């Protein structure tokens, strides 16, 4: 961002988002992405910034129940919408089944990609249940859970530490345990 | 990012009117391409008009048995629609071969058609690029061109069109519906909609500033075996080097074919999706007049072989 521009007065806008069940009123520059609104304005730093260009998935959150890259959308475009971040999926005291499974399966090393992986994985399990096809679905009319489906659907979440095998195992555990 | 103002449009006419009246205004749909480019200051609109709330998110049946897809239908929803999965599987296959689950949940039909070049120099403001900065030159001609186009190019630009969805739409003879800000609607084939680069590679379509895409119309389903075969550097989450969209007749003698990764717009053999013959005949017609670079000349045999693989799979599927 160019500093001159940052200083120039863009009229700020107000926007209300429901974040993890709580209404949040923000007055922000329209340039603020949903990712920066969450991290810098609401202090929800669980959602991570990797590339800031839709390439890594670290910023994955749910908006109105669907996973998206929060770096490639503006906060002001989400007036009145429901946002769920990793903090809303579960807490250290009440972990989401996927959070638990990631711990048990050692599905991370540095952990930077993990919030995005978990938010994405929660949606992947639902997308398969809903019958949304993927690139590896053999029969478009009959979508079944498989490791191959999970790998393909999780391809928008990169892990520099390459914890991929354990990530797949954790997702499989949750799906088999029916705890998603 | 350059500063801009933002507003949410309430009606189609209002949205088109605001953009038509302001040379620095742009529509924003999913935002996945526009915001990416705005962060790099390759796109610098000063006003954004949000078109996400205009009711353009429906898929409806047309009187002649086809489908009308709203401009704001998300790529995920289009791919998952039961009618599309059943009758236009090539389109579902192409959509799910593109981007990632998160991106497809945001990306829209119109935004996908209008996504801009993935040429490395288009993305690098320190290098000349006629598409980004008209008249500055084309860095790709003597530079890295492995991913770029081999046919339909000009001395001014050799970028390929990156969309997978558009290739399937071309095979299906889809039409793009446009509402003009000056009043009136038009319906265009993809060959009419996309311009070839010629001397003005920065002008990519025939849209006038303020023209709003309202949707895409598919003709009634065509019988046959549907395929979308995409060859890329990674198994997933990468743009096509070469792709083939095909609806092959049951007897395998004829089919409808369109090709991605090789041209500035979805490409066909001789300007028609419908073609007959084997892979070498069809590929040769599609590549007629090709001007590859040393780095991307591999796309010529790759296209033929990809088509050959598709036709082989089609024969096996029909034979079952
Ligand atoms: C990491 C990454 C990987 C990707 N991989 C692939 C891939 O493999 N294959 C592929 O095909 N795509 C891929 N994409 C591109 C993706 O498909 C596009 O970003 C997306 O389809 C754009 O849609 P959108 O709605 O977000 O467009 P926006 O960004 O909102 O808009 C794009 C342009 O269209 C204009 N526009 C939008 N709607 C209208 C309308 N109704 N009328 C007139 N103008 C309009 C906007 O003004 C803007 O100029 C990838 C993107 C990323 C970031
Ligand atoms: S090929 Fe086109 S997009 Fe790439 S540098 Fe040349 S003019 Fe720019
Ligand atoms: S930070 Fe959003 S995808 Fe990388
Ligand atoms: S655990 Fe380090 S990036 Fe994934």
XYZ file of C-alpha atoms and ligand atoms in Angstrom:
569
model
C 0.000 0.000 0.000
C 1.311 3.406 -0.949
C 1.699 5.633 2.115
C 0.500 8.792 0.415
C -2.672 7.021 -0.521
C -3.164 5.579 2.920
C -3.052 9.073 4.346
C -5.495 10.507 1.802
C -8.984 10.653 3.144
C -11.089 7.832 1.770
C -14.435 8.210 3.477
C -14.747 5.472 6.048
C -17.763 3.217 5.995
C -19.623 1.437 8.694
C -20.355 -2.236 8.445
C -21.889 -4.762 10.806
C -20.735 -8.351 10.719
C -21.823 -11.227 12.919
C -18.515 -12.786 13.873
C -18.634 -16.062 15.776
C -22.189 -15.254 16.829
C -21.477 -11.722 18.039
C -22.496 -8.509 16.216
C -19.475 -6.373 15.469
C -19.792 -2.773 14.247
C -16.811 -1.466 12.358
C -15.981 1.889 10.815
C -13.350 1.175 8.197
C -11.684 2.186 4.962
C -13.392 0.248 2.131
C -9.963 -1.189 1.245
C -9.918 -3.309 4.408
C -10.201 -6.971 3.471
C -12.277 -9.299 5.592
C -8.975 -10.853 6.708
C -7.555 -7.536 7.937
C -10.869 -6.621 9.582
C -10.760 -9.855 11.574
C -7.107 -9.643 12.531
C -6.406 -5.933 12.890
C -9.786 -4.505 13.835
C -11.330 -7.317 15.860
C -8.161 -8.868 17.261
C -9.078 -12.319 15.963
C -5.579 -13.347 14.972
C -6.338 -17.046 14.621
C -7.036 -16.455 10.928
C -3.654 -16.163 9.226
C -2.273 -14.127 6.349
C -0.007 -16.211 4.141
C 0.049 -14.902 0.592
C -2.762 -12.303 0.668
C -3.582 -13.384 -2.926
C -5.841 -16.429 -2.736
C -2.992 -18.863 -3.249
C -2.433 -20.509 0.140
C -5.690 -20.864 2.095
C -4.231 -19.690 5.445
C -6.992 -17.047 5.624
C -9.900 -19.490 5.137
C -13.039 -18.619 7.140
C -16.724 -19.450 6.753
C -19.114 -16.759 5.530
C -22.785 -17.686 5.707
C -21.655 -21.285 6.145
C -19.290 -21.488 3.154
C -15.510 -21.474 3.164
C -13.833 -18.577 1.381
C -10.432 -16.867 1.281
C -10.886 -13.834 3.525
C -7.930 -12.071 1.870
C -9.742 -11.718 -1.468
C -12.918 -10.065 -0.239
C -13.701 -6.675 1.283
C -15.209 -6.444 4.752
C -17.749 -3.886 3.519
C -19.110 -6.455 1.057
C -20.322 -8.613 3.962
C -22.803 -6.311 5.697
C -25.106 -8.383 7.893
C -23.377 -11.673 7.102
C -22.281 -14.455 9.456
C -18.556 -15.045 9.735
C -17.053 -18.023 11.562
C -13.334 -18.096 12.279
C -11.182 -20.739 13.935
C -11.944 -19.043 17.285
C -15.643 -19.650 16.637
C -15.281 -23.279 15.633
C -13.927 -24.276 19.029
C -11.973 -23.057 22.056
C -9.135 -24.688 24.007
C -11.728 -25.790 26.584
C -14.314 -26.919 24.030
C -12.416 -28.043 20.986
C -14.109 -28.787 17.682
C -13.716 -32.452 16.693
C -11.277 -31.396 13.969
C -9.154 -29.376 16.381
C -9.000 -32.425 18.647
C -8.155 -34.721 15.758
C -5.399 -32.393 14.490
C -3.791 -32.570 17.954
C -4.167 -36.338 18.196
C -2.848 -36.921 14.693
C -0.027 -34.402 14.979
C -1.412 -32.751 11.841
C 0.894 -29.714 11.944
C 4.413 -28.607 12.681
C 4.704 -24.809 12.820
C 0.911 -24.497 12.919
C 0.697 -21.426 10.692
C -1.569 -23.037 8.117
C -3.604 -24.947 10.702
C -6.527 -22.555 11.341
C -7.113 -22.377 7.582
C -6.744 -26.142 7.225
C -9.309 -26.768 9.963
C -11.837 -24.218 8.680
C -11.445 -25.673 5.210
C -11.717 -29.275 6.433
C -14.950 -28.578 8.323
C -16.446 -27.261 5.075
C -15.027 -30.124 2.996
C -16.859 -32.700 5.113
C -20.106 -30.770 4.607
C -19.522 -30.275 0.879
C -19.094 -34.013 0.384
C -22.276 -34.701 2.403
C -24.121 -32.130 0.283
C -23.068 -33.966 -2.887
C -20.971 -31.135 -4.322
C -18.679 -32.807 -6.882
C -14.921 -32.302 -7.180
C -12.286 -32.809 -9.853
C -11.731 -36.425 -8.736
C -15.387 -37.463 -8.326
C -15.820 -40.438 -10.692
C -19.628 -40.249 -10.902
C -21.006 -36.713 -10.740
C -24.321 -38.055 -9.467
C -22.846 -39.897 -6.489
C -20.282 -38.121 -4.331
C -18.531 -40.344 -1.774
C -16.042 -39.578 0.963
C -12.520 -40.864 0.221
C -8.942 -39.831 0.937
C -8.588 -38.864 -2.698
C -11.625 -36.562 -2.450
C -10.214 -34.955 0.683
C -6.791 -34.408 -0.897
C -8.285 -32.765 -3.968
C -10.690 -30.583 -1.983
C -7.968 -29.485 0.424
C -5.640 -28.438 -2.429
C -6.426 -24.764 -1.771
C -4.676 -25.051 1.614
C -0.927 -25.243 1.355
C 1.299 -26.448 4.200
C 4.948 -25.424 4.035
C 5.744 -28.034 6.678
C 4.101 -30.701 4.527
C 1.952 -32.157 7.293
C -0.416 -33.374 4.575
C -0.581 -37.113 5.433
C -1.547 -36.370 9.034
C -4.030 -33.692 7.965
C -5.796 -36.266 5.796
C -5.724 -38.768 8.671
C -7.261 -36.224 11.072
C -10.074 -35.402 8.660
C -10.737 -39.098 8.061
C -10.929 -39.691 11.841
C -13.526 -36.992 12.302
C -15.611 -38.162 9.406
C -15.487 -41.788 10.608
C -16.282 -40.708 14.148
C -19.280 -38.788 12.764
C -18.290 -35.828 14.906
C -18.091 -33.115 12.241
C -4.040 -0.563 -2.976
C -5.217 2.772 -4.344
C -8.068 4.264 -2.396
C -11.592 3.892 -3.737
C -15.162 4.433 -2.722
C -17.663 1.603 -2.594
C -21.389 1.243 -3.047
C -23.844 -1.601 -3.221
C -26.090 -1.361 -6.291
C -29.833 -1.874 -5.820
C -30.912 -2.467 -9.419
C -29.329 -3.591 -12.680
C -30.007 -0.264 -14.378
C -28.520 1.667 -11.484
C -25.396 -0.509 -11.437
C -24.830 -0.111 -15.170
C -25.642 3.615 -15.042
C -23.134 4.376 -12.285
C -20.295 2.567 -14.004
C -21.137 3.993 -17.442
C -21.053 7.525 -16.028
C -17.688 7.132 -14.286
C -14.647 6.074 -16.306
C -12.890 5.031 -13.092
C -15.695 2.852 -11.739
C -15.838 -0.931 -11.933
C -18.258 -3.690 -10.990
C -17.180 -6.092 -8.277
C -18.633 -9.609 -8.163
C -16.715 -12.323 -6.259
C -13.709 -10.023 -6.160
C -11.236 -12.904 -6.460
C -9.568 -11.545 -9.580
C -10.238 -7.830 -9.244
C -8.972 -7.491 -5.650
C -5.916 -9.603 -6.425
C -5.039 -7.151 -9.217
C -5.984 -4.080 -7.153
C -3.544 -5.117 -4.426
C -0.818 -5.084 -7.069
C -2.165 -1.799 -8.497
C -2.561 -3.443 -11.893
C -6.239 -2.520 -11.641
C -6.869 0.887 -10.062
C -10.598 1.659 -10.010
C -11.574 4.633 -7.858
C -15.147 3.462 -7.328
C -16.500 -0.062 -6.888
C -20.093 -1.021 -7.575
C -21.062 -4.212 -5.779
C -23.399 -6.286 -7.978
C -23.841 -9.193 -5.547
C -27.372 -8.253 -4.522
C -29.206 -7.851 -7.829
C -30.916 -11.242 -7.980
C -28.592 -12.506 -10.708
C -27.797 -15.656 -8.738
C -30.367 -18.035 -10.234
C -30.242 -20.840 -12.797
C -33.469 -21.070 -14.785
C -34.737 -23.300 -17.557
C -35.309 -21.631 -20.917
C -38.294 -22.235 -23.200
C -36.266 -24.254 -25.673
C -34.971 -26.652 -23.035
C -31.671 -24.940 -22.223
C -30.497 -23.144 -19.098
C -30.071 -19.494 -18.249
C -27.289 -19.047 -15.713
C -27.245 -15.786 -13.766
C -24.030 -13.765 -13.909
C -23.611 -13.986 -10.140
C -24.119 -17.740 -9.792
C -21.056 -18.988 -7.908
C -18.803 -21.472 -9.676
C -19.504 -24.046 -6.923
C -23.270 -23.712 -7.323
C -23.095 -23.956 -11.090
C -20.902 -27.072 -10.912
C -23.202 -28.703 -8.348
C -26.546 -27.865 -10.004
C -28.262 -31.195 -10.709
C -29.284 -30.159 -14.226
C -25.751 -29.094 -15.083
C -24.264 -32.279 -13.636
C -26.722 -34.396 -15.607
C -26.969 -32.567 -18.942
C -23.814 -30.449 -19.187
C -21.235 -32.535 -17.346
C -18.415 -30.971 -19.369
C -19.215 -27.676 -17.634
C -19.194 -29.187 -14.148
C -15.916 -30.923 -14.952
C -14.315 -27.719 -16.208
C -15.461 -25.709 -13.190
C -14.153 -28.175 -10.627
C -10.839 -28.364 -12.493
C -10.319 -24.651 -11.775
C -8.957 -22.779 -8.748
C -9.795 -24.147 -5.248
C -12.938 -24.909 -3.257
C -12.671 -21.600 -1.397
C -12.242 -19.588 -4.601
C -15.072 -21.382 -6.414
C -17.406 -20.510 -3.537
C -16.858 -16.811 -4.361
C -16.036 -16.777 -8.078
C -18.995 -15.928 -10.321
C -19.980 -16.848 -13.862
C -19.358 -13.343 -15.246
C -16.213 -12.760 -13.183
C -14.788 -16.043 -14.409
C -15.378 -15.042 -18.064
C -13.692 -11.689 -17.425
C -10.724 -12.891 -15.368
C -7.553 -11.374 -16.709
C -4.284 -12.761 -18.009
C -1.949 -14.960 -15.957
C 1.075 -13.953 -18.035
C 3.986 -13.478 -15.587
C 4.770 -10.036 -17.057
C 1.189 -8.824 -16.787
C 1.638 -9.426 -13.047
C 5.040 -7.699 -12.899
C 4.711 -3.900 -13.097
C 8.502 -3.522 -13.451
C 8.336 -5.116 -16.942
C 6.830 -3.851 -20.206
C 3.443 -5.372 -21.046
C 1.057 -4.116 -23.727
C -1.925 -5.548 -21.937
C -1.189 -3.747 -18.656
C 0.453 -0.652 -20.137
C -0.566 -0.229 -23.793
C 2.339 0.569 -26.102
C 5.062 -0.431 -23.631
C 5.949 -3.654 -25.463
C 5.555 -7.361 -24.810
C 8.142 -8.912 -22.496
C 6.934 -12.433 -23.186
C 8.019 -12.501 -26.843
C 11.669 -12.798 -25.804
C 11.013 -13.943 -22.251
C 9.242 -16.688 -20.343
C 6.400 -17.903 -22.482
C 6.028 -21.545 -21.499
C 2.444 -21.122 -20.278
C 1.335 -18.694 -22.983
C -0.669 -19.021 -26.186
C 0.424 -20.571 -29.477
C -2.429 -19.547 -31.754
C -4.628 -16.458 -32.202
C -1.802 -14.291 -30.847
C -0.219 -11.153 -32.303
C 3.162 -9.431 -32.198
C 1.698 -7.307 -29.426
C 0.579 -10.042 -27.028
C 0.769 -13.820 -26.760
C -1.190 -14.291 -23.547
C -3.610 -17.191 -23.255
C -7.059 -16.931 -21.663
C -6.870 -18.656 -18.272
C -10.499 -19.717 -17.722
C -11.470 -23.386 -17.636
C -15.204 -22.662 -17.447
C -15.135 -20.617 -20.654
C -13.650 -23.544 -22.597
C -16.582 -25.782 -21.670
C -19.017 -22.972 -22.482
C -17.421 -22.665 -25.927
C -17.832 -26.391 -26.586
C -21.511 -26.027 -25.628
C -22.074 -22.958 -27.867
C -23.154 -20.870 -24.880
C -24.117 -17.216 -25.320
C -23.255 -14.303 -23.053
C -26.131 -11.955 -22.238
C -25.185 -8.315 -21.860
C -27.239 -5.342 -20.703
C -25.949 -2.122 -22.175
C -25.829 0.948 -19.997
C -27.151 2.866 -23.008
C -30.208 0.646 -23.059
C -30.752 -2.606 -24.880
C -29.679 -6.184 -24.423
C -27.512 -8.333 -26.595
C -26.614 -11.971 -26.694
C -23.152 -12.902 -27.960
C -21.337 -16.117 -28.784
C -17.990 -16.437 -27.036
C -16.193 -15.820 -30.329
C -18.124 -12.557 -30.653
C -17.615 -11.688 -26.981
C -13.822 -12.107 -26.779
C -11.555 -10.053 -29.039
C -8.234 -11.336 -30.262
C -5.272 -9.189 -29.136
C -4.272 -7.684 -32.517
C -2.728 -4.283 -31.816
C -4.869 -3.651 -28.735
C -4.364 -6.532 -26.299
C -5.628 -4.411 -23.402
C -9.128 -4.536 -24.952
C -10.179 -8.115 -24.287
C -13.894 -8.167 -25.036
C -16.450 -6.175 -27.015
C -18.019 -4.866 -23.784
C -18.339 -1.092 -23.535
C -17.596 0.547 -20.204
C -20.705 0.073 -18.067
C -22.050 -2.925 -19.960
C -23.240 -5.490 -17.435
C -23.200 -9.220 -18.051
C -26.530 -10.520 -16.790
C -25.904 -14.189 -17.503
C -24.989 -16.995 -19.840
C -27.449 -19.111 -21.829
C -26.858 -22.757 -22.658
C -28.696 -24.276 -25.623
C -30.644 -27.458 -25.019
C -28.458 -30.377 -23.935
C -26.474 -32.234 -26.591
C -26.186 -35.991 -26.389
C -22.779 -37.560 -26.059
C -19.994 -38.348 -23.653
C -18.742 -35.307 -21.747
C -15.071 -34.718 -20.900
C -12.862 -31.955 -19.613
C -9.215 -32.938 -19.650
C -6.789 -30.410 -18.170
C -3.027 -30.819 -18.307
C -1.138 -28.759 -15.739
C 2.067 -28.623 -13.726
C 0.417 -29.815 -10.492
C -2.385 -32.327 -9.990
C -4.636 -29.604 -8.597
C -4.852 -25.830 -8.047
C -2.929 -24.756 -11.154
C -3.872 -23.160 -14.460
C -4.045 -25.245 -17.629
C -1.097 -25.712 -19.957
C -3.545 -27.300 -22.367
C -7.144 -28.345 -21.876
C -9.786 -30.086 -23.970
C -13.539 -29.754 -23.455
C -15.403 -32.391 -25.430
C -18.870 -33.791 -25.954
C -18.265 -36.817 -28.155
C -21.109 -38.473 -30.092
C -21.923 -42.026 -29.035
C -20.499 -43.446 -32.277
C -17.282 -41.466 -31.723
C -17.174 -40.102 -35.252
C -18.099 -36.539 -34.466
C -18.227 -34.341 -31.433
C -18.009 -30.836 -30.052
C -14.567 -29.664 -29.004
C -13.016 -26.559 -27.500
C -9.465 -25.997 -26.319
C -7.947 -24.028 -23.460
C -4.433 -22.871 -22.617
C -3.463 -22.376 -26.249
C -5.137 -19.144 -27.340
C -6.286 -15.711 -26.134
C -9.831 -17.053 -25.960
C -11.402 -20.527 -25.846
C -10.369 -22.047 -29.164
C -11.932 -24.401 -31.695
C -10.931 -26.216 -34.871
C -11.761 -23.722 -37.617
C -14.190 -21.564 -35.643
C -16.800 -24.276 -34.993
C -17.086 -26.473 -31.916
C -18.598 -29.254 -34.015
C -15.869 -31.304 -35.699
C -15.341 -34.758 -37.104
C -12.315 -36.965 -37.494
C -9.474 -38.199 -35.352
C -7.258 -36.307 -32.954
C -4.568 -35.431 -35.487
C -7.056 -33.979 -37.975
C -8.898 -31.895 -35.381
C -5.727 -30.733 -33.605
C -4.130 -29.736 -36.907
C -7.163 -27.614 -37.777
C -7.213 -26.025 -34.325
C -3.505 -25.232 -34.554
C -3.622 -23.934 -38.118
C -1.476 -20.782 -38.272
C 0.068 -21.431 -34.842
C 3.087 -19.315 -33.944
C 4.579 -20.949 -30.869
C 7.729 -19.752 -29.110
C 10.674 -22.030 -28.407
C 9.394 -22.375 -24.842
C 5.809 -23.325 -25.653
C 6.120 -25.269 -28.893
C 5.521 -28.375 -26.730
C 1.863 -27.353 -26.567
C 1.336 -28.431 -30.188
C 1.955 -32.161 -29.681
C 0.518 -31.924 -26.163
C -2.814 -30.702 -27.537
C -3.008 -33.511 -30.062
C -2.112 -36.141 -27.466
C -4.569 -34.784 -24.929
C -7.312 -34.908 -27.541
C -6.251 -38.420 -28.500
C -6.545 -39.504 -24.851
C -10.007 -37.947 -24.628
C -11.192 -39.733 -27.772
C -9.823 -43.022 -26.490
C -11.673 -42.588 -23.188
C -14.805 -41.648 -25.115
C -14.595 -44.833 -27.181
C -14.189 -46.902 -24.031
C -17.080 -45.173 -22.276
C -19.403 -45.621 -25.259
C -18.335 -49.232 -25.697
C -19.282 -50.142 -22.151
C -4.908 -18.771 -6.754
C -5.913 -18.752 -7.870
C -6.018 -19.852 -8.726
C -6.944 -19.854 -9.762
N -7.011 -20.934 -10.597
C -7.896 -20.931 -11.633
C -7.969 -22.031 -12.545
O -7.258 -23.024 -12.413
N -8.877 -21.951 -13.558
C -9.697 -20.876 -13.723
O -10.495 -20.874 -14.651
N -9.635 -19.823 -12.889
C -8.757 -19.830 -11.850
N -8.686 -18.737 -11.028
C -9.430 -17.524 -11.364
C -10.832 -17.480 -10.823
O -11.626 -18.401 -11.542
C -11.333 -16.045 -11.005
O -10.639 -15.226 -10.091
C -12.821 -15.895 -10.774
O -13.557 -16.723 -11.632
C -13.250 -14.456 -10.987
O -14.616 -14.316 -10.638
P -15.095 -13.182 -9.602
O -16.555 -13.236 -9.523
O -14.348 -13.296 -8.322
O -14.627 -11.888 -10.413
P -14.280 -10.403 -9.932
O -12.887 -10.389 -9.422
O -15.340 -9.871 -9.048
O -14.382 -9.643 -11.319
C -13.493 -9.870 -12.406
C -13.757 -8.810 -13.473
O -15.048 -8.993 -14.039
C -15.813 -7.804 -13.953
N -17.209 -8.247 -13.737
C -17.631 -9.146 -12.797
N -18.941 -9.396 -12.955
C -19.372 -8.653 -14.011
C -20.633 -8.499 -14.674
N -21.728 -9.166 -14.263
N -20.710 -7.674 -15.736
C -19.599 -7.001 -16.166
N -18.392 -7.103 -15.573
C -18.275 -7.921 -14.516
C -15.214 -7.023 -12.811
O -15.420 -5.632 -12.965
C -13.751 -7.400 -12.934
O -13.125 -6.578 -13.884
C -7.787 -18.731 -9.952
C -7.699 -17.635 -9.088
C -6.776 -17.633 -8.067
C -6.707 -16.435 -7.154
S 2.038 -11.706 -23.597
Fe 0.485 -10.101 -23.322
S 0.195 -10.089 -21.126
Fe 2.206 -11.089 -21.479
S 3.783 -9.453 -21.511
Fe 3.086 -9.715 -23.600
S 1.504 -8.125 -23.752
Fe 1.739 -8.504 -21.580
S -3.718 -15.340 2.716
Fe -5.597 -15.684 1.700
S -5.153 -17.357 0.433
Fe -3.185 -16.879 1.242
S 2.104 -26.732 9.815
Fe 3.605 -25.305 9.137
S 2.667 -24.566 7.319
Fe 1.400 -26.184 7.841
